[in-house]
Short mmCIF file of C-alpha atoms in Angstrom, two decimals:
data_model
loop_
_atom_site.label_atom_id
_atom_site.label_comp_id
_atom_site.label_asym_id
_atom_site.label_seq_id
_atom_site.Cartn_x
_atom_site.Cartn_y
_atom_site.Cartn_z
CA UNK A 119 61.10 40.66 93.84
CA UNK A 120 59.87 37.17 92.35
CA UNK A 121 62.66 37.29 90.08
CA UNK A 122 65.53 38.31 92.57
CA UNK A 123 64.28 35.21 94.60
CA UNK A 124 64.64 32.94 91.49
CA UNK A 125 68.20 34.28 90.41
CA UNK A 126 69.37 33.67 94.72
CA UNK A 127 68.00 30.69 93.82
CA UNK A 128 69.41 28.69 90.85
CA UNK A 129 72.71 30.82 92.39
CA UNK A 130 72.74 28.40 95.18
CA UNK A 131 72.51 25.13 93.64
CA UNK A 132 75.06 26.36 91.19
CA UNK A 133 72.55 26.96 88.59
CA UNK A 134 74.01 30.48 87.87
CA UNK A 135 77.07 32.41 88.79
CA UNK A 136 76.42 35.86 89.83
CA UNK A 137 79.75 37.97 88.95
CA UNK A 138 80.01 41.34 90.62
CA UNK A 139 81.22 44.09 88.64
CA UNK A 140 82.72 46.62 89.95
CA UNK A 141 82.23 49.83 89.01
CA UNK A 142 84.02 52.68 87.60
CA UNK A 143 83.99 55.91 90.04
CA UNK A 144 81.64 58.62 88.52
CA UNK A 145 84.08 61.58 87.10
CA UNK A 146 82.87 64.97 88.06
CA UNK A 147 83.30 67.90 85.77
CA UNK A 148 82.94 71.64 86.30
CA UNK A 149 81.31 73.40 83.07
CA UNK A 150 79.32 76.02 85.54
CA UNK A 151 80.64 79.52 84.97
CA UNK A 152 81.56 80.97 88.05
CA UNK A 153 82.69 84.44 89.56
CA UNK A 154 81.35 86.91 86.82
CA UNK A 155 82.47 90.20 86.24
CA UNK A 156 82.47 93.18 83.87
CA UNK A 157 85.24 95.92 83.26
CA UNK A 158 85.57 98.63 80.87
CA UNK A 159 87.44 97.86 77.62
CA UNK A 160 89.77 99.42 75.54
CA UNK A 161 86.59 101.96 75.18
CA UNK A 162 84.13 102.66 77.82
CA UNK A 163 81.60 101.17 75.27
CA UNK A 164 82.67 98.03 75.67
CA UNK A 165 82.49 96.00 78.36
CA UNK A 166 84.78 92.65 79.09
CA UNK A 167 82.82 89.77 80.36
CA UNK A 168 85.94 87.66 82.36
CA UNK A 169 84.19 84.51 84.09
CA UNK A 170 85.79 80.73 85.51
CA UNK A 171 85.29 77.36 84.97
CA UNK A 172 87.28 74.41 86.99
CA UNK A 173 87.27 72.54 83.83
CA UNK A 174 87.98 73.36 79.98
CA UNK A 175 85.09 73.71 78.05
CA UNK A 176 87.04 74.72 75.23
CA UNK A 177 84.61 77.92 73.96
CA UNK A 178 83.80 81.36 76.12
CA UNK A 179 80.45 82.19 74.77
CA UNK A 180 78.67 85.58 75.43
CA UNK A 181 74.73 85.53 74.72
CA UNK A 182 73.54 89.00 75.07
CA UNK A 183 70.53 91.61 74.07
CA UNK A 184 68.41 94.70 74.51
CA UNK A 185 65.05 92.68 74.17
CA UNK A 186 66.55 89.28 74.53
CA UNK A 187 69.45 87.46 74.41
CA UNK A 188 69.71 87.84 70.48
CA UNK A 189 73.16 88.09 69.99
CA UNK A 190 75.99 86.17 70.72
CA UNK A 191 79.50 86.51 71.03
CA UNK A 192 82.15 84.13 70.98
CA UNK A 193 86.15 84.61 71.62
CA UNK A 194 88.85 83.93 69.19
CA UNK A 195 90.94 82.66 72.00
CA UNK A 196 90.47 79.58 74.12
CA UNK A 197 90.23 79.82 77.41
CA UNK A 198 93.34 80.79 79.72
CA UNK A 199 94.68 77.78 82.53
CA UNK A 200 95.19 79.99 85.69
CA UNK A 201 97.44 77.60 88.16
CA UNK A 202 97.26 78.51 91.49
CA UNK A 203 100.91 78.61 92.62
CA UNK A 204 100.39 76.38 96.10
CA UNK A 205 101.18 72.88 97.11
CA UNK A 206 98.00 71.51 94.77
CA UNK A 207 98.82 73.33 91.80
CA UNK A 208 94.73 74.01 91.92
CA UNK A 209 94.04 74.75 88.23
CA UNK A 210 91.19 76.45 86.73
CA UNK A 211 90.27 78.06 83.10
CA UNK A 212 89.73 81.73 82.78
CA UNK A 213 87.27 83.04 80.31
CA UNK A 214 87.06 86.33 78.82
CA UNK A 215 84.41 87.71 75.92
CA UNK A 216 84.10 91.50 75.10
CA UNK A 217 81.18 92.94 73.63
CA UNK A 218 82.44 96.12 71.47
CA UNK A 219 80.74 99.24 70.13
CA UNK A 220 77.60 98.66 72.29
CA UNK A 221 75.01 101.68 72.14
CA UNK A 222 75.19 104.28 75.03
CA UNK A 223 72.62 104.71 77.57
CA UNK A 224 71.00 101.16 77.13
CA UNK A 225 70.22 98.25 79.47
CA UNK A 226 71.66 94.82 77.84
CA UNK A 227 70.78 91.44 79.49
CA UNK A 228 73.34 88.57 79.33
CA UNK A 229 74.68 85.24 80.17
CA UNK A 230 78.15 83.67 79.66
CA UNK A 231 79.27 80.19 79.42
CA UNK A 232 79.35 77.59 76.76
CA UNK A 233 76.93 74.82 75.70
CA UNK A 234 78.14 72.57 78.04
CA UNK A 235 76.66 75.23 81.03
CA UNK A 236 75.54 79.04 81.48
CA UNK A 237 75.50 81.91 84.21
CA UNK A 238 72.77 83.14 85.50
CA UNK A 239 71.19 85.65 83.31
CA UNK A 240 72.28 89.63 84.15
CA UNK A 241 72.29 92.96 82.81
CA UNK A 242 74.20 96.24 82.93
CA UNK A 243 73.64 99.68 81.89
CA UNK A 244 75.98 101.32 79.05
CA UNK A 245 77.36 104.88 79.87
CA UNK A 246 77.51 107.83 77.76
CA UNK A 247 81.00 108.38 75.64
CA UNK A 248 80.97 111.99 75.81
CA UNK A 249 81.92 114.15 78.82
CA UNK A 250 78.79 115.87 78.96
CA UNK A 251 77.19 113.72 82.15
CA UNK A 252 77.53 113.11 85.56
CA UNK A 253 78.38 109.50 86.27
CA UNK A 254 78.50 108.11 90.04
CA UNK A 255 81.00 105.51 91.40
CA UNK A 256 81.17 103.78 94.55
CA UNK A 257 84.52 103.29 95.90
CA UNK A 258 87.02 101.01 98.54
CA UNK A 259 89.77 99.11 98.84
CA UNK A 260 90.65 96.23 101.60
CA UNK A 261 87.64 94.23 101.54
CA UNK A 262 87.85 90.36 102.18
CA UNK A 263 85.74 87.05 102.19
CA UNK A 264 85.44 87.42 106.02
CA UNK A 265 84.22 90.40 107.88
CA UNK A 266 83.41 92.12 104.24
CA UNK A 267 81.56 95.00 106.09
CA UNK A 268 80.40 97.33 103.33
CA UNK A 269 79.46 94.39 100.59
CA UNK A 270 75.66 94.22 101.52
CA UNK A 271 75.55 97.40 101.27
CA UNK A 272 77.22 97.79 97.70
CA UNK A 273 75.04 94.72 96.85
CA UNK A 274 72.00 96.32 96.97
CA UNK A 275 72.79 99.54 96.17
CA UNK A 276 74.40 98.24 92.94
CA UNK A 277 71.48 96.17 91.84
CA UNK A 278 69.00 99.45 92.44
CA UNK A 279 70.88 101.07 89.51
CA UNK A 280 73.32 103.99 91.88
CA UNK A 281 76.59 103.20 90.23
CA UNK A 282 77.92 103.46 87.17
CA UNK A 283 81.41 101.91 88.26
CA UNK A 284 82.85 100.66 90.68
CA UNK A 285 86.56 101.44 92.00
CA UNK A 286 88.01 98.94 94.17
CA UNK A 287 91.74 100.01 95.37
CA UNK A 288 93.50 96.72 96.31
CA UNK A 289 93.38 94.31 98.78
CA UNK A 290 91.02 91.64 97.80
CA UNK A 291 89.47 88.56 99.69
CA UNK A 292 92.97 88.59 102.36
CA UNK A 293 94.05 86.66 100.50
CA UNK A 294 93.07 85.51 97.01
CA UNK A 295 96.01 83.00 97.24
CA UNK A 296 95.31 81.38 100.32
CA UNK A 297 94.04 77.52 100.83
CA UNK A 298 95.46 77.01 97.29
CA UNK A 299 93.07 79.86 95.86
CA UNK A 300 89.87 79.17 97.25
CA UNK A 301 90.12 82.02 99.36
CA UNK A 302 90.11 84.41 96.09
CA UNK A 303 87.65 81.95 94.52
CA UNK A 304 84.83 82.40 97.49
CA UNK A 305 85.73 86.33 97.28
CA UNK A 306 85.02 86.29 93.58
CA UNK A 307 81.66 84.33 93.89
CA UNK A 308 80.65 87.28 97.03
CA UNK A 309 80.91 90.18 94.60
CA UNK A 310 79.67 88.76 91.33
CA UNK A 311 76.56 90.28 93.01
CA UNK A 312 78.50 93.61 92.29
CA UNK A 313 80.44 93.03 89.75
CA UNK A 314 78.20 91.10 87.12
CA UNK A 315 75.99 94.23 87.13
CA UNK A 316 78.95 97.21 86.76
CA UNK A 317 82.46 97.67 85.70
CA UNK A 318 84.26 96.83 88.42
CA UNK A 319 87.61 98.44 88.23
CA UNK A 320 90.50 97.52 90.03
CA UNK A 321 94.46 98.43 90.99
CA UNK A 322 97.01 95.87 93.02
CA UNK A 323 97.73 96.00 96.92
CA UNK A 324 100.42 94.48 98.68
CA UNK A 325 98.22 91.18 99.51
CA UNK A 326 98.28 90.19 96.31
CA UNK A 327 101.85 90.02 95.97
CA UNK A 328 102.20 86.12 95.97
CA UNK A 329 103.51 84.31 93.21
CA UNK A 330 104.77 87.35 91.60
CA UNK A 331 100.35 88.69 91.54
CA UNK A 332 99.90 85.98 89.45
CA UNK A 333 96.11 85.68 91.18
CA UNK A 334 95.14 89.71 90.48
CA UNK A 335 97.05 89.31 87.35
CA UNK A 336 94.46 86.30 86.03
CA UNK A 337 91.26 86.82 87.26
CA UNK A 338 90.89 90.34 86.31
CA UNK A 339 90.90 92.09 82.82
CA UNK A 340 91.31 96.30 83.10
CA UNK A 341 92.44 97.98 79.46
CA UNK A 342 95.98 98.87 78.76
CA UNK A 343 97.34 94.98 78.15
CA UNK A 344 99.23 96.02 81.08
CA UNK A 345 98.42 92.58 83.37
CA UNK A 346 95.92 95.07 84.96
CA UNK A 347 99.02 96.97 86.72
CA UNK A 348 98.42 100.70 85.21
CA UNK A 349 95.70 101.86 83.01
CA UNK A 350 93.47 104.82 82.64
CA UNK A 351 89.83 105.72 80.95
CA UNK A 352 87.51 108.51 81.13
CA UNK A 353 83.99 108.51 82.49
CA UNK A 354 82.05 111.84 81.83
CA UNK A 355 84.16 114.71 83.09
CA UNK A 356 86.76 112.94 84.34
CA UNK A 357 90.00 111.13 83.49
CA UNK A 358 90.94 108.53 86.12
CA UNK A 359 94.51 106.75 86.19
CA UNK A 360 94.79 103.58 88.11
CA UNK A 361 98.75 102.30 89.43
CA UNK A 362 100.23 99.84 91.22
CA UNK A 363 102.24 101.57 94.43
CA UNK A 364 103.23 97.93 94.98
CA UNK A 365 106.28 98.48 92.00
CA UNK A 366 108.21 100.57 94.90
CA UNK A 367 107.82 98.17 97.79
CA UNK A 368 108.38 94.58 96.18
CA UNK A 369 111.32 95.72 94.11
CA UNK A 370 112.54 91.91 94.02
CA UNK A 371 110.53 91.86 91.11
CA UNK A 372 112.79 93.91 89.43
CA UNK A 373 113.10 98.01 89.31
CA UNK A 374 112.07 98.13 85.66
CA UNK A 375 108.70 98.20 86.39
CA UNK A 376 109.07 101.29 88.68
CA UNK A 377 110.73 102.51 85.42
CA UNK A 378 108.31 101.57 82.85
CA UNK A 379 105.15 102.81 84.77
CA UNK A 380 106.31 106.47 85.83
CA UNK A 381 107.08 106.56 81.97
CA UNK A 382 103.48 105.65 81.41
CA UNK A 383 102.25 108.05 83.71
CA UNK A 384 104.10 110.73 82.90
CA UNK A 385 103.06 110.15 78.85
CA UNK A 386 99.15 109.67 79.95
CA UNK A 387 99.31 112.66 81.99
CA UNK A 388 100.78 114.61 79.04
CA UNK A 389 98.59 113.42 77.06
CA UNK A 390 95.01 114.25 79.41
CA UNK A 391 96.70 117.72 79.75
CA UNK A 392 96.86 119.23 76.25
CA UNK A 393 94.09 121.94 76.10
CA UNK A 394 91.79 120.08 73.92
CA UNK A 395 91.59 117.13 76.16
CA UNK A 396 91.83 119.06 79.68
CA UNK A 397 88.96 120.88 78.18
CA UNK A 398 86.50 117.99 77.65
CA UNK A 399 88.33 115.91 81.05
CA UNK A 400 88.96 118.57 83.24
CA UNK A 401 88.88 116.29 86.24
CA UNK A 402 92.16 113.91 86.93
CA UNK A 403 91.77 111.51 89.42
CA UNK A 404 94.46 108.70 90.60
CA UNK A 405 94.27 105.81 92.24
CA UNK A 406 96.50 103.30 94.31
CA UNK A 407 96.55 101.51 97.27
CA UNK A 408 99.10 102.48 99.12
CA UNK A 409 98.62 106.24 99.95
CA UNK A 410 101.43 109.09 100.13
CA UNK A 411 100.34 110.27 103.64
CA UNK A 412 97.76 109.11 106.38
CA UNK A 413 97.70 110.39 109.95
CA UNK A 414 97.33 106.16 111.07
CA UNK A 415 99.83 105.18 114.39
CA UNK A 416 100.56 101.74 112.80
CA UNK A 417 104.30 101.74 111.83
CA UNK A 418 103.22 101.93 107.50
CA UNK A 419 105.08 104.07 105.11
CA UNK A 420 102.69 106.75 104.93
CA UNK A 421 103.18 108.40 108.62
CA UNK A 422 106.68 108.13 107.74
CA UNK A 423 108.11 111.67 106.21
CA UNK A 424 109.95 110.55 103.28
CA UNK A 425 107.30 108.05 101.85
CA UNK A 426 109.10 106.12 99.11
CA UNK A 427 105.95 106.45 96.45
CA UNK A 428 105.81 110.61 97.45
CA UNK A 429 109.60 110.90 97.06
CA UNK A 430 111.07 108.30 94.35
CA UNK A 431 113.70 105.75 95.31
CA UNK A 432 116.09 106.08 98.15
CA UNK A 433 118.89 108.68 98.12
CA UNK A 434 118.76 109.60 94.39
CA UNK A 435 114.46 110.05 94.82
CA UNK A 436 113.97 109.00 91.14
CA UNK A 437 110.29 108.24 90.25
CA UNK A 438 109.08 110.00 93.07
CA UNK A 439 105.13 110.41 92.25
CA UNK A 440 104.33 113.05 94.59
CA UNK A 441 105.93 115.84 92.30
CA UNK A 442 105.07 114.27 88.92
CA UNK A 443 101.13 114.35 89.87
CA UNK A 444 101.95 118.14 90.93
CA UNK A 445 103.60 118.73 88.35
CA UNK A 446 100.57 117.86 85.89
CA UNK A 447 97.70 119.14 87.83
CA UNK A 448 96.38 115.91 89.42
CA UNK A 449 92.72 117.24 91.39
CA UNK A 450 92.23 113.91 93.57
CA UNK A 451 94.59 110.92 94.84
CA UNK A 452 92.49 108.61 96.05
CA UNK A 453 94.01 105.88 98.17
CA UNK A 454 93.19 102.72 100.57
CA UNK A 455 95.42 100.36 102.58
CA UNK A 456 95.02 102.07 106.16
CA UNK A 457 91.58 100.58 107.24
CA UNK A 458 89.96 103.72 108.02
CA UNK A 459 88.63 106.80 105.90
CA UNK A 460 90.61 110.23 106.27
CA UNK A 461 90.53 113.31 104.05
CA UNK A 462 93.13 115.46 103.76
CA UNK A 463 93.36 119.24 103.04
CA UNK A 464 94.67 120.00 100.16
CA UNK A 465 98.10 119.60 100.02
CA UNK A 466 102.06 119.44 99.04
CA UNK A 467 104.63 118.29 99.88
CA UNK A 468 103.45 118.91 104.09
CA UNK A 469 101.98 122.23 102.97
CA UNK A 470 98.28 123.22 102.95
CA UNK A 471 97.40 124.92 100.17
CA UNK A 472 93.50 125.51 100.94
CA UNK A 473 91.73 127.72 98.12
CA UNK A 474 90.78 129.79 100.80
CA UNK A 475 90.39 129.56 104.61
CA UNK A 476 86.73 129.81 104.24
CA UNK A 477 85.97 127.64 101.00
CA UNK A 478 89.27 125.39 101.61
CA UNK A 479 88.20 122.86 98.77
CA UNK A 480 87.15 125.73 96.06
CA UNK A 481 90.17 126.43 93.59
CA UNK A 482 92.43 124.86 95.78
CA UNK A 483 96.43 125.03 95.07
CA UNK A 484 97.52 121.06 94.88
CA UNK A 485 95.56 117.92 94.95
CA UNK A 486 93.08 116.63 97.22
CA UNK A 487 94.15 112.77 99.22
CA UNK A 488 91.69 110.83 100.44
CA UNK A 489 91.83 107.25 101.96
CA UNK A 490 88.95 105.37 101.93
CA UNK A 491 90.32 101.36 102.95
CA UNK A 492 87.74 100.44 105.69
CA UNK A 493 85.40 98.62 103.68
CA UNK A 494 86.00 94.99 105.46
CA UNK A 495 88.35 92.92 106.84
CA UNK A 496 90.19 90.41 109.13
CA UNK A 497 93.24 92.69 110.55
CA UNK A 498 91.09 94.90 112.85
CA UNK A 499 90.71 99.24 112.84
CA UNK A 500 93.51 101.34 112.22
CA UNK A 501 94.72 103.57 115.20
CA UNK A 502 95.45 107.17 115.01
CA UNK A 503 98.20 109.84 116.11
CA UNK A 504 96.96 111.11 119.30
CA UNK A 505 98.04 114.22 117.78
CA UNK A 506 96.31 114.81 114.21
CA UNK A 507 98.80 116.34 111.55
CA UNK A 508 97.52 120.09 110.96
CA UNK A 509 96.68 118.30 107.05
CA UNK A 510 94.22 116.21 108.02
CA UNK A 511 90.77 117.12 108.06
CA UNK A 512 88.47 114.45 108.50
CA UNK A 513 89.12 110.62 109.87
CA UNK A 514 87.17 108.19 111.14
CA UNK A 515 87.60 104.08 112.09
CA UNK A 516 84.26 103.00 111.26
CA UNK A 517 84.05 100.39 108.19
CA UNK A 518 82.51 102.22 104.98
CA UNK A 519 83.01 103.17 101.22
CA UNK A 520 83.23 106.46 99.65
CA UNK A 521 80.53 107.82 96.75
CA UNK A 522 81.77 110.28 93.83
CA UNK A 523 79.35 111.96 92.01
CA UNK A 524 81.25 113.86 88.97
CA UNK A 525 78.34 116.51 88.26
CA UNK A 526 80.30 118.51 85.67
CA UNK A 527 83.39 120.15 84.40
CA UNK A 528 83.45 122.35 87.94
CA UNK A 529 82.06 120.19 90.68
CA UNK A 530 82.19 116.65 92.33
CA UNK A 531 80.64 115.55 95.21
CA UNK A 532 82.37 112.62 97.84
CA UNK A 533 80.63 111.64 100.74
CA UNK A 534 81.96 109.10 103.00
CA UNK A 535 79.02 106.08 104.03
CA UNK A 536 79.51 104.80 107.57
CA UNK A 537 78.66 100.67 107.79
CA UNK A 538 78.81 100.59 111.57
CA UNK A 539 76.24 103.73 111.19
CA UNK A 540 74.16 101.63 109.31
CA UNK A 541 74.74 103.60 105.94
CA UNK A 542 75.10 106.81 107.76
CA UNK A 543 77.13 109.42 105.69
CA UNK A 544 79.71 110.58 108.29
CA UNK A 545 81.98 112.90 106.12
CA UNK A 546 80.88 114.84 102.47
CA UNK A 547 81.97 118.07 101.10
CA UNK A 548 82.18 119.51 97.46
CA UNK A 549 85.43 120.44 95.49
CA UNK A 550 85.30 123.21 93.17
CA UNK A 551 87.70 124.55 90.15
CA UNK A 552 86.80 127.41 88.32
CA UNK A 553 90.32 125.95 86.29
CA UNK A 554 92.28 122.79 86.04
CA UNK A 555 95.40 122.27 85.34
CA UNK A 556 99.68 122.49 87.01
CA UNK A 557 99.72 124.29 89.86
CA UNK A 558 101.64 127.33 90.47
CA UNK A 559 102.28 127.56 94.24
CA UNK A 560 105.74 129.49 93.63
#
């Protein structure tokens, strides 16, 4: 204080000239990871870490363990620049590490980053490779940042160990896009309490259509090198196939993609059905968002009869899915989009085909659709016919997820969890198959 005095001082009587210097504005950098989340990689025993930073830090780092964090991981490839495709051009760096070959059965901790910052520290259980087990799966589509009704749920029940992947079926934060991608950022950041602790798997819905999906095209990572559009992988007894329906309603993308997926489907599905493999997967299970049929009053493409995914492109109905998923002995379509949960009977193309009017879901005749797209958001409850198609079994408005548990070669389990019960199940029931495979309705 003495000395401030002084220096006023002499300053004054022109002693000494005090020059202010102006200074230079702090820069702020972003190093933090951000939004972490696992998927399944080109194996089921290995598991893609895919995490964000605002800035570049140049190296995507993986620490990870059994007892510790005693190995580390580092990718080949720098970081990707994601550019948000709005007025400020937001940009940000994608980051993805995969840890290969890791042992079944195990619980591995780990943290991502670089040495200029780290995540939190997590961990995530390994499945088995084999078909031999009976793995559970919690699963949704249309969930966003606001009104995201089932995600406290699915938080805790995640972190308590009850899944062993996740399948969410388009739709995501409404909209990832929106305020130049912070929208998708906040939704990322709400289920990295999800998705840091299981492979969570994903397939396109129509909001992500913006900028050509560049947003669900980025921030996730699903096998196949397909920009996350179509893949498939097995978990115990079953084969699952993920799609985008969105190739046959934003055809000014081009119709080549229509093209090059049904040709992918139709080789995968060849391919689960010879007898060796349809002996250790004898479950198939698809999934998109956009479903084939719902019994939902709202104007969509579903309550229409000639549904362009069930019957192909107009007039000529090339590509039509409906018969090709017949055709190969598809067991379950599972489907969001319509914010509501419905179950159908088992059924083709309108007709029931019930294994029996007493056990309708045991050796049942064509597949099984369910929709389960109530799990949270901003456009409100999806109203119903006032007359209920004679193929609909089950439907209910109240927000909730569905559970699968695959038990074995001959039995899987769904039950339907009510949010606005308070984790209520409000709809379950068992399908059984003595035999898998085309079905033979003639």
């Amino acid at each position: 204080m003495q000395l401030l005095l002084f220096l006023l001082t002499l300053s004054s009587i022109g002693g000494l000239h005090v020059q202010a210097v102006e200074e230079e504005p702090t820069q702020i950098v972003h190093y933090q990871p951000e939004q972490v989340h696992l998927s399944f990689g080109e194996s089921v025993l290995d598991v893609v870490v895919t995490w964000n930073t605002r800035d570049n830090t140049k190296d995507s780092i993986c620490e990870f363990g059994i007892n510790g964090l005693e190995h580390t991981v580092k990718s080949n490839k720098p970081p990707v620049a994601f550019v948000d495709g709005g007025a400020k051009k937001a940009k940000q760096y994608i980051h993805r590490v995969t840890l290969a070959q890791l042992l079944p059965n195990t619980t591995y901790r780990y943290h991502c980053g670089s040495h200029l910052g780290w995540s939190a520290i997590y961990s995530f259980h390994t499945i088995f490779e084999h078909s031999n087990w009976s793995p559970s799966l919690a699963i949704y589509g249309d969930m966003g940042v606001v009104n995201a009704a089932s995600l406290p749920a699915l938080q805790r029940e995640t972190q308590l160990g009850m899944y062993d992947a996740i399948l969410h079926m388009g739709d995501f934060a409404y909209d990832m896009c929106h305020e130049d991608g912070s929208v998708g950022d906040e939704f990322m950041r709400q289920v990295e309490t999800i998705a840091a602790y299981v492979p969570y798997m994903v397939c396109v819905g129509n909001h992500e259509q913006k900028y050509n999906f560049s947003h669900y095209i980025n921030r996730f990572s699903m096998p196949g090198n397909t920009e996350n559009m179509f893949y498939s992988f097995d978990l115990g007894p079953v084969h699952f196939i993920a799609f985008s329906t969105e190739f046959y309603y934003f055809t000014q993308y081009g119709l080549k993609q229509i093209v090059k997926q049904y040709e992918w489907l139709e080789r995968d599905l060849i391919e689960a059905n010879k007898p060796e493999n349809r002996r250790k997967r004898p479950w198939i299970i698809t999934y998109g968002h956009r479903p084939m049929y719902c019994s939902n009053d709202n104007g969509d493409d579903c309550a229409n009869h000639e549904t362009v995914l069930r019957k192909g492109l107009p007039i000529l109905h090339f590509f039509g899915l409906e018969p090709l998923f017949y055709q190969y002995g598809v067991d379950v379509e599972l489907w969001a989009h319509e914010h509501c949960y419905e179950r159908m009977w088992p059924m083709y193309n309108y007709t029931v085909y019930n294994g029996s009017l007493a056990e309708p879901y045991t050796n049942p005749r064509a597949p099984v659709h369910i929709i389960s797209g109530a799990a949270g958001n901003v456009e409100g409850r999806e109203p119903f016919f006032k007359k209920i198609p004679p193929w609909s079994a089950f439907h209910s408005q109240d927000f909730g997820y569905l559970r699968l548990k695959a038990h074995n070669a001959s039995h899987l389990y769904f039950e339907q969890v009510s949010d606005d019960k308070n984790g209520q199940v409000i709809d379950k029931f068992w399908l059984i198959k003595d035999k898998h495979g085309p079905y033979d309705n003639n």
